[in-house]
């Protein structure tokens, strides 16, 4: 029986082989824009599994036929991790979206990979629990997708990267085996885009629910904004989340205080705490503002920052991948980076989050008034300077596979290559991602060069969404 017939028998109407749905699964949060004739990202089929058992059978069918499998969550990343590059089967996990168990005693929650982070948070609140951290794309992104990418987000100032907040992950390898990873073994799962296995279950460490306090400070000077950020990093304040954005980012995608006109043309520093003693922090924040030339915004203005916590990332999903960068930078590199950017001919919009006071995860994009060529030049300079100061791309995906050795390091690369030789020697699981593939890597480079010359959809302005279209979760602020 042909593999398509076997999929039809297994999934019924949950297997599709033609139509617009294939094209939809050949796009993501930005990377697919501008590939032109060099790289075709349309899968040969799309399936929607509903159980781990179906995933196991799917892997067996694909392995016997030699057909690649490409896992797909919310597809919010702009780096191509969810894009098929050798045809194959796109595996859409949206129907494996259950919260399986909430355990208040161990403070863990077990979920299926296709559940969104907002849905997990809702389930936890019913038990007086809360996520330790969540991505800034939480309304759309899935647990399995963020595990496959790894990263930092809301709450990373206190809790670090996602991989440090996982209890365990279950996945199905290309041999059809189900493996459970925990502890150090998670390094062969997190951030590897599903090339080691299709994730079927995740157990997350969570926290007790606590009231959230929010402060926002506005700065005319970018240098003073960064100085304030460093002083916060050096403090022992009990903060859960620290975020910042420069004036260019505020003007391009007005959110929070900027959206309400409270701080036009100003950079913003946002501090959030789950500590019950808000009054002690009030005095410290006031002192920080006086010392660094900032302005503490009124409480209702700060609340606007929490209300809009997902809006900036939602807006970024319309930006082509070539016109934005997501990078990780050691904190010591932030000041020289900002000084360098101030001397550039063209400005760059920056927004970022602090990671345990040691690093910043930065999202950079081009202001809408720049031409595509100006934007790409400015972002290329930014990326070069980030590398100079010890930084690296936020994730690898398809577009950064040629940098995997530098990002992962020699030890993890050796372990990953050995794993693939044992479990997936034909590279059927998400080919072209993380581990560079000569037949694919040159096509990616050619496509990016082509888009630079031809000028595929340029740096369109990030639209200010109508009020009713913004994600507006209920505010929980003390």
Short mmCIF file of N, CA and C in Angstrom, two decimals, residues 7-135:
data_model
loop_
_atom_site.label_atom_id
_atom_site.label_comp_id
_atom_site.label_asym_id
_atom_site.label_seq_id
_atom_site.Cartn_x
_atom_site.Cartn_y
_atom_site.Cartn_z
N UNK A 7 -1.73 6.68 5.13
CA UNK A 7 -2.11 7.86 5.91
C UNK A 7 -3.62 8.07 5.88
N UNK A 8 -4.22 7.89 4.71
CA UNK A 8 -5.66 8.05 4.59
C UNK A 8 -6.39 7.05 5.48
N UNK A 9 -5.88 5.83 5.52
CA UNK A 9 -6.51 4.81 6.36
C UNK A 9 -6.35 5.14 7.85
N UNK A 10 -5.21 5.72 8.22
CA UNK A 10 -4.95 6.02 9.62
C UNK A 10 -5.69 7.27 10.09
N UNK A 11 -5.69 8.31 9.27
CA UNK A 11 -6.21 9.60 9.72
C UNK A 11 -7.56 9.98 9.12
N UNK A 12 -7.98 9.33 8.06
CA UNK A 12 -9.25 9.71 7.44
C UNK A 12 -9.20 11.13 6.93
N UNK A 13 -10.20 11.93 7.31
CA UNK A 13 -10.25 13.32 6.87
C UNK A 13 -9.16 14.18 7.50
N UNK A 14 -8.48 13.65 8.48
CA UNK A 14 -7.37 14.39 9.10
C UNK A 14 -6.06 14.23 8.33
N UNK A 15 -6.13 13.74 7.13
CA UNK A 15 -5.00 13.70 6.20
C UNK A 15 -5.41 14.43 4.93
N UNK A 16 -4.61 15.41 4.51
CA UNK A 16 -4.91 16.19 3.32
C UNK A 16 -3.71 16.14 2.38
N UNK A 17 -3.99 16.05 1.08
CA UNK A 17 -2.93 15.88 0.09
C UNK A 17 -2.97 16.93 -1.02
N UNK A 18 -3.90 17.85 -0.96
CA UNK A 18 -3.98 18.87 -1.99
C UNK A 18 -4.74 20.08 -1.44
N UNK A 19 -4.70 21.17 -2.21
CA UNK A 19 -5.45 22.36 -1.82
C UNK A 19 -4.61 23.38 -1.08
N UNK A 20 -5.29 24.45 -0.66
CA UNK A 20 -4.61 25.56 0.00
C UNK A 20 -3.96 25.17 1.32
N UNK A 21 -4.47 24.11 1.95
CA UNK A 21 -3.91 23.73 3.24
C UNK A 21 -2.43 23.37 3.12
N UNK A 22 -2.01 22.84 1.97
CA UNK A 22 -0.59 22.54 1.78
C UNK A 22 0.23 23.83 1.72
N UNK A 23 -0.28 24.81 1.01
CA UNK A 23 0.43 26.09 0.92
C UNK A 23 0.51 26.77 2.29
N UNK A 24 -0.57 26.68 3.06
CA UNK A 24 -0.58 27.27 4.40
C UNK A 24 0.49 26.65 5.28
N UNK A 25 0.74 25.37 5.11
CA UNK A 25 1.75 24.69 5.92
C UNK A 25 3.15 24.85 5.33
N UNK A 26 3.28 25.65 4.29
CA UNK A 26 4.58 26.01 3.75
C UNK A 26 4.98 27.42 4.11
N UNK A 27 4.25 28.01 5.08
CA UNK A 27 4.55 29.36 5.55
C UNK A 27 4.70 29.35 7.06
N UNK A 28 5.43 30.36 7.56
CA UNK A 28 5.61 30.48 9.01
C UNK A 28 5.58 31.94 9.40
N UNK A 29 6.21 32.26 10.55
CA UNK A 29 6.18 33.62 11.05
C UNK A 29 7.10 34.58 10.34
N UNK A 30 7.66 34.22 9.20
CA UNK A 30 8.47 35.19 8.47
C UNK A 30 9.50 34.63 7.54
N UNK A 31 10.08 33.47 7.85
CA UNK A 31 11.21 32.97 7.07
C UNK A 31 10.84 32.66 5.64
N UNK A 32 9.60 32.24 5.40
CA UNK A 32 9.21 31.81 4.06
C UNK A 32 9.08 32.96 3.09
N UNK A 33 9.01 34.19 3.59
CA UNK A 33 8.89 35.34 2.70
C UNK A 33 10.21 35.58 1.98
N UNK A 34 10.20 35.56 0.67
CA UNK A 34 11.39 35.92 -0.09
C UNK A 34 12.26 34.77 -0.52
N UNK A 35 11.81 33.52 -0.41
CA UNK A 35 12.63 32.40 -0.86
C UNK A 35 12.66 32.29 -2.38
N UNK A 36 11.63 32.86 -3.03
CA UNK A 36 11.64 32.88 -4.48
C UNK A 36 11.72 31.50 -5.09
N UNK A 37 12.48 31.35 -6.20
CA UNK A 37 12.51 30.07 -6.90
C UNK A 37 13.50 29.07 -6.31
N UNK A 38 14.21 29.44 -5.25
CA UNK A 38 15.31 28.61 -4.78
C UNK A 38 14.89 27.54 -3.78
N UNK A 39 13.85 27.81 -3.03
CA UNK A 39 13.47 26.88 -1.97
C UNK A 39 11.95 26.77 -1.93
N UNK A 40 11.46 25.57 -2.16
CA UNK A 40 10.02 25.33 -2.14
C UNK A 40 9.65 24.67 -0.82
N UNK A 41 8.71 25.27 -0.13
CA UNK A 41 8.39 24.84 1.23
C UNK A 41 6.99 24.24 1.35
N UNK A 42 6.43 23.78 0.26
CA UNK A 42 5.10 23.17 0.28
C UNK A 42 5.23 21.68 0.60
N UNK A 43 4.54 21.19 1.63
CA UNK A 43 4.61 19.76 1.93
C UNK A 43 3.81 18.94 0.93
N UNK A 44 4.03 17.65 0.94
CA UNK A 44 3.26 16.74 0.08
C UNK A 44 1.95 16.32 0.73
N UNK A 45 1.90 16.44 2.05
CA UNK A 45 0.70 16.05 2.79
C UNK A 45 0.70 16.76 4.14
N UNK A 46 -0.47 16.87 4.73
CA UNK A 46 -0.62 17.40 6.08
C UNK A 46 -1.49 16.43 6.87
N UNK A 47 -1.07 16.11 8.09
CA UNK A 47 -1.88 15.25 8.95
C UNK A 47 -2.05 15.91 10.31
N UNK A 48 -3.14 15.54 10.99
CA UNK A 48 -3.46 16.06 12.31
C UNK A 48 -3.60 14.89 13.29
N UNK A 49 -2.54 14.43 13.93
CA UNK A 49 -2.67 13.34 14.89
C UNK A 49 -3.44 13.79 16.13
N UNK A 50 -4.07 12.82 16.78
CA UNK A 50 -4.84 13.10 18.00
C UNK A 50 -4.32 12.34 19.21
N UNK A 51 -3.29 11.52 19.03
CA UNK A 51 -2.76 10.75 20.15
C UNK A 51 -1.31 10.37 19.88
N UNK A 52 -0.61 10.01 20.95
CA UNK A 52 0.77 9.55 20.79
C UNK A 52 0.82 8.27 19.98
N UNK A 53 -0.20 7.42 20.12
CA UNK A 53 -0.24 6.19 19.33
C UNK A 53 -0.29 6.47 17.84
N UNK A 54 -1.05 7.48 17.44
CA UNK A 54 -1.09 7.84 16.03
C UNK A 54 0.25 8.40 15.56
N UNK A 55 0.93 9.12 16.42
CA UNK A 55 2.25 9.64 16.05
C UNK A 55 3.22 8.49 15.82
N UNK A 56 3.18 7.49 16.67
CA UNK A 56 4.06 6.32 16.50
C UNK A 56 3.79 5.64 15.17
N UNK A 57 2.53 5.42 14.85
CA UNK A 57 2.19 4.77 13.59
C UNK A 57 2.57 5.65 12.40
N UNK A 58 2.39 6.95 12.53
CA UNK A 58 2.79 7.88 11.47
C UNK A 58 4.29 7.78 11.20
N UNK A 59 5.08 7.75 12.26
CA UNK A 59 6.53 7.65 12.10
C UNK A 59 6.90 6.35 11.39
N UNK A 60 6.24 5.28 11.73
CA UNK A 60 6.54 3.99 11.08
C UNK A 60 6.23 4.04 9.59
N UNK A 61 5.10 4.63 9.24
CA UNK A 61 4.73 4.75 7.83
C UNK A 61 5.76 5.59 7.08
N UNK A 62 6.12 6.73 7.66
CA UNK A 62 7.08 7.62 7.01
C UNK A 62 8.45 6.97 6.88
N UNK A 63 8.87 6.26 7.92
CA UNK A 63 10.19 5.63 7.89
C UNK A 63 10.25 4.54 6.82
N UNK A 64 9.21 3.76 6.71
CA UNK A 64 9.20 2.70 5.70
C UNK A 64 9.21 3.26 4.29
N UNK A 65 8.60 4.43 4.10
CA UNK A 65 8.53 5.04 2.77
C UNK A 65 9.67 6.02 2.52
N UNK A 66 10.44 6.34 3.56
CA UNK A 66 11.52 7.31 3.40
C UNK A 66 11.01 8.73 3.19
N UNK A 67 9.89 9.07 3.80
CA UNK A 67 9.26 10.39 3.63
C UNK A 67 9.55 11.25 4.85
N UNK A 68 10.03 12.48 4.67
CA UNK A 68 10.33 13.35 5.82
C UNK A 68 9.08 13.74 6.60
N UNK A 69 9.27 14.02 7.87
CA UNK A 69 8.21 14.50 8.76
C UNK A 69 8.62 15.87 9.31
N UNK A 70 7.71 16.83 9.25
CA UNK A 70 8.00 18.19 9.71
C UNK A 70 6.97 18.58 10.76
N UNK A 71 7.34 18.62 12.05
CA UNK A 71 6.38 18.98 13.09
C UNK A 71 6.02 20.45 13.02
N UNK A 72 4.77 20.75 13.40
CA UNK A 72 4.30 22.13 13.33
C UNK A 72 3.43 22.45 14.54
N UNK A 73 3.79 23.53 15.24
CA UNK A 73 2.97 24.03 16.33
C UNK A 73 2.24 25.27 15.89
N UNK A 74 2.56 26.42 16.51
CA UNK A 74 1.92 27.67 16.11
C UNK A 74 2.59 28.35 14.94
N UNK A 75 3.80 27.90 14.56
CA UNK A 75 4.56 28.45 13.43
C UNK A 75 4.76 29.95 13.58
N UNK A 76 5.05 30.42 14.81
CA UNK A 76 5.26 31.85 15.03
C UNK A 76 6.71 32.27 14.86
N UNK A 77 7.63 31.33 14.79
CA UNK A 77 9.04 31.67 14.65
C UNK A 77 9.34 32.12 13.23
N UNK A 78 10.21 33.12 13.06
CA UNK A 78 10.58 33.57 11.71
C UNK A 78 11.80 32.88 11.14
N UNK A 79 12.29 31.81 11.76
CA UNK A 79 13.55 31.22 11.33
C UNK A 79 13.39 29.89 10.60
N UNK A 80 12.18 29.54 10.23
CA UNK A 80 11.98 28.42 9.33
C UNK A 80 11.95 27.05 9.96
N UNK A 81 11.83 26.95 11.28
CA UNK A 81 11.84 25.64 11.92
C UNK A 81 10.67 24.76 11.55
N UNK A 82 9.56 25.35 11.12
CA UNK A 82 8.36 24.57 10.79
C UNK A 82 8.15 24.41 9.29
N UNK A 83 9.16 24.76 8.49
CA UNK A 83 8.99 24.73 7.04
C UNK A 83 9.49 23.43 6.43
N UNK A 84 8.70 22.77 5.60
CA UNK A 84 9.19 21.61 4.85
C UNK A 84 10.15 22.09 3.76
N UNK A 85 11.28 21.43 3.61
CA UNK A 85 12.22 21.80 2.55
C UNK A 85 12.52 20.62 1.63
N UNK A 86 11.97 19.45 1.96
CA UNK A 86 12.09 18.28 1.08
C UNK A 86 10.72 17.64 0.87
N UNK A 87 9.71 18.49 0.76
CA UNK A 87 8.36 17.94 0.66
C UNK A 87 7.99 17.24 1.95
N UNK A 88 7.46 16.04 1.84
CA UNK A 88 7.17 15.25 3.02
C UNK A 88 5.84 15.59 3.66
N UNK A 89 5.72 15.21 4.93
CA UNK A 89 4.46 15.29 5.66
C UNK A 89 4.58 16.34 6.76
N UNK A 90 3.74 17.36 6.70
CA UNK A 90 3.65 18.33 7.79
C UNK A 90 2.75 17.74 8.88
N UNK A 91 3.26 17.71 10.10
CA UNK A 91 2.52 17.11 11.22
C UNK A 91 1.99 18.24 12.09
N UNK A 92 0.72 18.53 11.95
CA UNK A 92 0.08 19.61 12.68
C UNK A 92 -0.45 19.07 14.01
N UNK A 93 0.09 19.59 15.13
CA UNK A 93 -0.24 19.05 16.45
C UNK A 93 -1.41 19.77 17.12
N UNK A 94 -2.16 20.56 16.37
CA UNK A 94 -3.22 21.36 16.99
C UNK A 94 -4.33 20.52 17.62
N UNK A 95 -4.45 19.24 17.23
CA UNK A 95 -5.48 18.38 17.83
C UNK A 95 -4.95 17.57 19.01
N UNK A 96 -3.68 17.70 19.30
CA UNK A 96 -3.12 17.15 20.54
C UNK A 96 -2.88 18.34 21.46
N UNK A 97 -3.96 18.83 22.06
CA UNK A 97 -3.91 20.11 22.77
C UNK A 97 -4.57 20.03 24.14
N UNK A 98 -4.42 18.90 24.80
CA UNK A 98 -5.05 18.73 26.10
C UNK A 98 -4.08 19.04 27.24
N UNK A 99 -4.64 19.59 28.31
CA UNK A 99 -3.93 19.66 29.59
C UNK A 99 -4.23 18.35 30.30
N UNK A 100 -3.22 17.51 30.46
CA UNK A 100 -3.45 16.14 30.94
C UNK A 100 -3.53 16.04 32.45
N UNK A 101 -2.68 16.79 33.14
CA UNK A 101 -2.67 16.70 34.61
C UNK A 101 -2.05 17.96 35.20
N UNK A 102 -2.71 18.48 36.23
CA UNK A 102 -2.17 19.56 37.04
C UNK A 102 -1.93 19.00 38.44
N UNK A 103 -0.69 19.09 38.92
CA UNK A 103 -0.34 18.53 40.22
C UNK A 103 0.11 19.65 41.15
N UNK A 104 -0.78 20.16 42.01
CA UNK A 104 -0.39 21.24 42.92
C UNK A 104 0.69 20.83 43.92
N UNK A 105 0.76 19.54 44.25
CA UNK A 105 1.74 19.09 45.24
C UNK A 105 3.16 19.21 44.71
N UNK A 106 3.38 18.71 43.51
CA UNK A 106 4.72 18.80 42.91
C UNK A 106 4.91 20.08 42.11
N UNK A 107 3.86 20.86 41.99
CA UNK A 107 3.87 22.10 41.20
C UNK A 107 4.36 21.81 39.77
N UNK A 108 3.65 20.91 39.12
CA UNK A 108 3.93 20.58 37.72
C UNK A 108 2.62 20.49 36.95
N UNK A 109 2.72 20.61 35.65
CA UNK A 109 1.57 20.41 34.77
C UNK A 109 2.05 19.61 33.57
N UNK A 110 1.27 18.62 33.18
CA UNK A 110 1.60 17.77 32.03
C UNK A 110 0.61 18.05 30.92
N UNK A 111 1.14 18.29 29.72
CA UNK A 111 0.29 18.71 28.60
C UNK A 111 0.72 18.00 27.33
N UNK A 112 -0.17 18.07 26.33
CA UNK A 112 0.17 17.63 24.99
C UNK A 112 0.84 18.77 24.24
N UNK A 113 1.56 18.48 23.16
CA UNK A 113 2.40 19.50 22.53
C UNK A 113 1.65 20.62 21.83
N UNK A 114 0.40 20.38 21.41
CA UNK A 114 -0.30 21.38 20.62
C UNK A 114 -1.09 22.39 21.42
N UNK A 115 -1.06 22.30 22.74
CA UNK A 115 -1.80 23.25 23.56
C UNK A 115 -1.07 24.59 23.59
N UNK A 116 -1.83 25.69 23.56
CA UNK A 116 -1.20 27.01 23.62
C UNK A 116 -0.87 27.35 25.07
N UNK A 117 0.06 28.27 25.21
CA UNK A 117 0.49 28.67 26.55
C UNK A 117 -0.62 29.37 27.32
N UNK A 118 -1.43 30.15 26.64
CA UNK A 118 -2.56 30.79 27.32
C UNK A 118 -3.52 29.76 27.90
N UNK A 119 -3.76 28.68 27.15
CA UNK A 119 -4.65 27.62 27.64
C UNK A 119 -4.06 26.95 28.88
N UNK A 120 -2.77 26.73 28.90
CA UNK A 120 -2.14 26.13 30.08
C UNK A 120 -2.27 27.05 31.28
N UNK A 121 -2.05 28.34 31.06
CA UNK A 121 -2.17 29.30 32.16
C UNK A 121 -3.58 29.31 32.73
N UNK A 122 -4.58 29.24 31.88
CA UNK A 122 -5.97 29.19 32.34
C UNK A 122 -6.22 27.96 33.22
N UNK A 123 -5.69 26.82 32.79
CA UNK A 123 -5.87 25.59 33.57
C UNK A 123 -5.17 25.69 34.92
N UNK A 124 -4.02 26.32 34.96
CA UNK A 124 -3.27 26.44 36.21
C UNK A 124 -3.97 27.37 37.20
N UNK A 125 -4.54 28.45 36.69
CA UNK A 125 -5.19 29.42 37.58
C UNK A 125 -6.32 28.78 38.38
N UNK A 126 -6.96 27.78 37.81
CA UNK A 126 -8.03 27.07 38.52
C UNK A 126 -7.51 26.33 39.74
N UNK A 127 -6.20 26.12 39.80
CA UNK A 127 -5.56 25.43 40.92
C UNK A 127 -4.66 26.38 41.71
N UNK A 128 -4.83 27.68 41.52
CA UNK A 128 -4.01 28.70 42.20
C UNK A 128 -2.53 28.55 41.86
N UNK A 129 -2.26 28.14 40.63
CA UNK A 129 -0.90 28.02 40.13
C UNK A 129 -0.74 28.94 38.92
N UNK A 130 0.51 29.13 38.51
CA UNK A 130 0.79 29.97 37.34
C UNK A 130 2.05 29.46 36.66
N UNK A 131 2.17 29.74 35.39
CA UNK A 131 3.39 29.41 34.67
C UNK A 131 4.56 30.20 35.23
N UNK A 132 5.72 29.56 35.29
CA UNK A 132 6.92 30.29 35.68
C UNK A 132 7.29 31.32 34.62
N UNK A 133 7.23 30.91 33.38
CA UNK A 133 7.53 31.81 32.27
C UNK A 133 6.69 31.40 31.08
N UNK A 134 6.52 32.31 30.16
CA UNK A 134 5.75 32.03 28.95
C UNK A 134 6.26 32.93 27.83
N UNK A 135 6.10 32.50 26.59
CA UNK A 135 6.62 33.28 25.47
C UNK A 135 5.77 34.53 25.23
#
